[in-house]
């Protein structure tokens, strides 16, 4: 057996965590031969509910689950962790945009960034799920100067899956037949779901659908899918978000040659301002993400990329008081 790895999950009693924790404990994130120790963080008021999660974990008897640390102490949560999934934060309700959560949630990511900086494994990989995810990741990165910004990503994988599903349904293709979808930008209504480079069963996606569908149906449907789910369920997406988090972390740990969308610190690729946490197409090898380079960006795409950049710059200005 391999030595265990430590995985922190914040918001352990929340609805995403309830879909996530059990799958991680069963080996779906790191494989069937990788023992895990879970570090679960909650606010004091939710520790009782977290205890219920712990009881259920015990009742599953997962062979890979070696131990569970359950706490309301942020510093303790991150001691020696190899992976951190920062889920705990307030979700939006109906008639809110994700950016409305900035002031509510931003402080959480400052505190957690500092604790990661001080206590986590020097190789920790951090996924920010709590909204607004890109700017929360930006705050956490700035609070963790001893970690490499490349150790942080913000979750766009749910948008990536949503876009694949929409294109597969429209073309009548299998999900696995769709390749090279990209989500650019912010996890918000300005994100740009881009099929310019996508293929379906090896054929260019753009030859299979018309521009009117792309602009008036596909893009708004993916941009607004979170809102649609909230309106239908009365709560924000949870199982699909947990699956997206699991998929991204598995790819980060194991690597993928497929293009996947995830928000990382911009290195200036595609003219995007350096340091913003912006979603790009990436491939992953040996735990390192590389932005897919040299894609042709037409005028329509360029304006969409820039609109999302502008929104991220505004969000960054809004939280300036939380930096450092
Ligand atoms: P939830 O309200 O069900 O659970 C959140 C949990 O976090 C609660 O149990 C709460 O007590 C806990 N929490 C709050 N502050 C905390 C802190 N400082 N430390 C530790 N725990 C804390 O919410 P949810 O549905 O699980 O969603 C969690 C977050 O994920 C929300 O911000 C939501 O908007 C976001 N989200 C992001 C994506 C994405 O694609 N990036 C998708 C879905 C949801
Ligand atoms: C989603 O995309 O489903 C989540 O970010 C929740 C939300 O607020 O839309």
mmCIF file with all atom_site columns, N, CA and C in Angstrom, residues 2 63 73 77 165 189 199 221 223 243:
data_model
loop_
_atom_site.group_PDB
_atom_site.id
_atom_site.type_symbol
_atom_site.label_atom_id
_atom_site.label_alt_id
_atom_site.label_comp_id
_atom_site.label_asym_id
_atom_site.label_entity_id
_atom_site.label_seq_id
_atom_site.pdbx_PDB_ins_code
_atom_site.Cartn_x
_atom_site.Cartn_y
_atom_site.Cartn_z
_atom_site.occupancy
_atom_site.B_iso_or_equiv
_atom_site.pdbx_formal_charge
_atom_site.auth_seq_id
_atom_site.auth_comp_id
_atom_site.auth_asym_id
_atom_site.auth_atom_id
_atom_site.pdbx_PDB_model_num
ATOM 1  N N  . UNK A 1 2   ? 0.427   2.285  -0.741  1.00 0.00 ? 2   UNK A N  1
ATOM 2  C CA . UNK A 1 2   ? 1.122   3.577  -0.727  1.00 0.00 ? 2   UNK A CA 1
ATOM 3  C C  . UNK A 1 2   ? 0.902   4.250  0.629   1.00 0.00 ? 2   UNK A C  1
ATOM 4  N N  . UNK A 1 63  ? -12.228 0.985  2.759   1.00 0.00 ? 63  UNK A N  1
ATOM 5  C CA . UNK A 1 63  ? -10.886 0.453  3.040   1.00 0.00 ? 63  UNK A CA 1
ATOM 6  C C  . UNK A 1 63  ? -9.776  1.500  2.900   1.00 0.00 ? 63  UNK A C  1
ATOM 7  N N  . UNK A 1 73  ? -11.038 24.600 13.352  1.00 0.00 ? 73  UNK A N  1
ATOM 8  C CA . UNK A 1 73  ? -9.787  25.360 13.433  1.00 0.00 ? 73  UNK A CA 1
ATOM 9  C C  . UNK A 1 73  ? -9.107  25.340 12.048  1.00 0.00 ? 73  UNK A C  1
ATOM 10 N N  . UNK A 1 77  ? -6.731  22.408 10.180  1.00 0.00 ? 77  UNK A N  1
ATOM 11 C CA . UNK A 1 77  ? -7.255  21.768 8.954   1.00 0.00 ? 77  UNK A CA 1
ATOM 12 C C  . UNK A 1 77  ? -6.160  21.547 7.917   1.00 0.00 ? 77  UNK A C  1
ATOM 13 N N  . UNK A 1 165 ? -21.837 18.794 -22.629 1.00 0.00 ? 165 UNK A N  1
ATOM 14 C CA . UNK A 1 165 ? -23.159 18.143 -22.636 1.00 0.00 ? 165 UNK A CA 1
ATOM 15 C C  . UNK A 1 165 ? -24.113 18.836 -23.619 1.00 0.00 ? 165 UNK A C  1
ATOM 16 N N  . UNK A 1 189 ? -21.453 35.011 -15.431 1.00 0.00 ? 189 UNK A N  1
ATOM 17 C CA . UNK A 1 189 ? -22.211 35.143 -16.678 1.00 0.00 ? 189 UNK A CA 1
ATOM 18 C C  . UNK A 1 189 ? -21.390 35.742 -17.820 1.00 0.00 ? 189 UNK A C  1
ATOM 19 N N  . UNK A 1 199 ? -14.117 19.620 -31.632 1.00 0.00 ? 199 UNK A N  1
ATOM 20 C CA . UNK A 1 199 ? -14.499 18.641 -32.647 1.00 0.00 ? 199 UNK A CA 1
ATOM 21 C C  . UNK A 1 199 ? -15.524 17.692 -32.045 1.00 0.00 ? 199 UNK A C  1
ATOM 22 N N  . UNK A 1 221 ? -26.939 29.520 -22.561 1.00 0.00 ? 221 UNK A N  1
ATOM 23 C CA . UNK A 1 221 ? -27.360 28.367 -21.741 1.00 0.00 ? 221 UNK A CA 1
ATOM 24 C C  . UNK A 1 221 ? -26.252 27.974 -20.777 1.00 0.00 ? 221 UNK A C  1
ATOM 25 N N  . UNK A 1 223 ? -23.650 29.863 -19.836 1.00 0.00 ? 223 UNK A N  1
ATOM 26 C CA . UNK A 1 223 ? -23.392 30.987 -18.900 1.00 0.00 ? 223 UNK A CA 1
ATOM 27 C C  . UNK A 1 223 ? -24.422 31.034 -17.769 1.00 0.00 ? 223 UNK A C  1
ATOM 28 N N  . UNK A 1 243 ? -18.880 16.473 -8.710  1.00 0.00 ? 243 UNK A N  1
ATOM 29 C CA . UNK A 1 243 ? -18.284 15.646 -9.766  1.00 0.00 ? 243 UNK A CA 1
ATOM 30 C C  . UNK A 1 243 ? -17.218 16.437 -10.524 1.00 0.00 ? 243 UNK A C  1
#
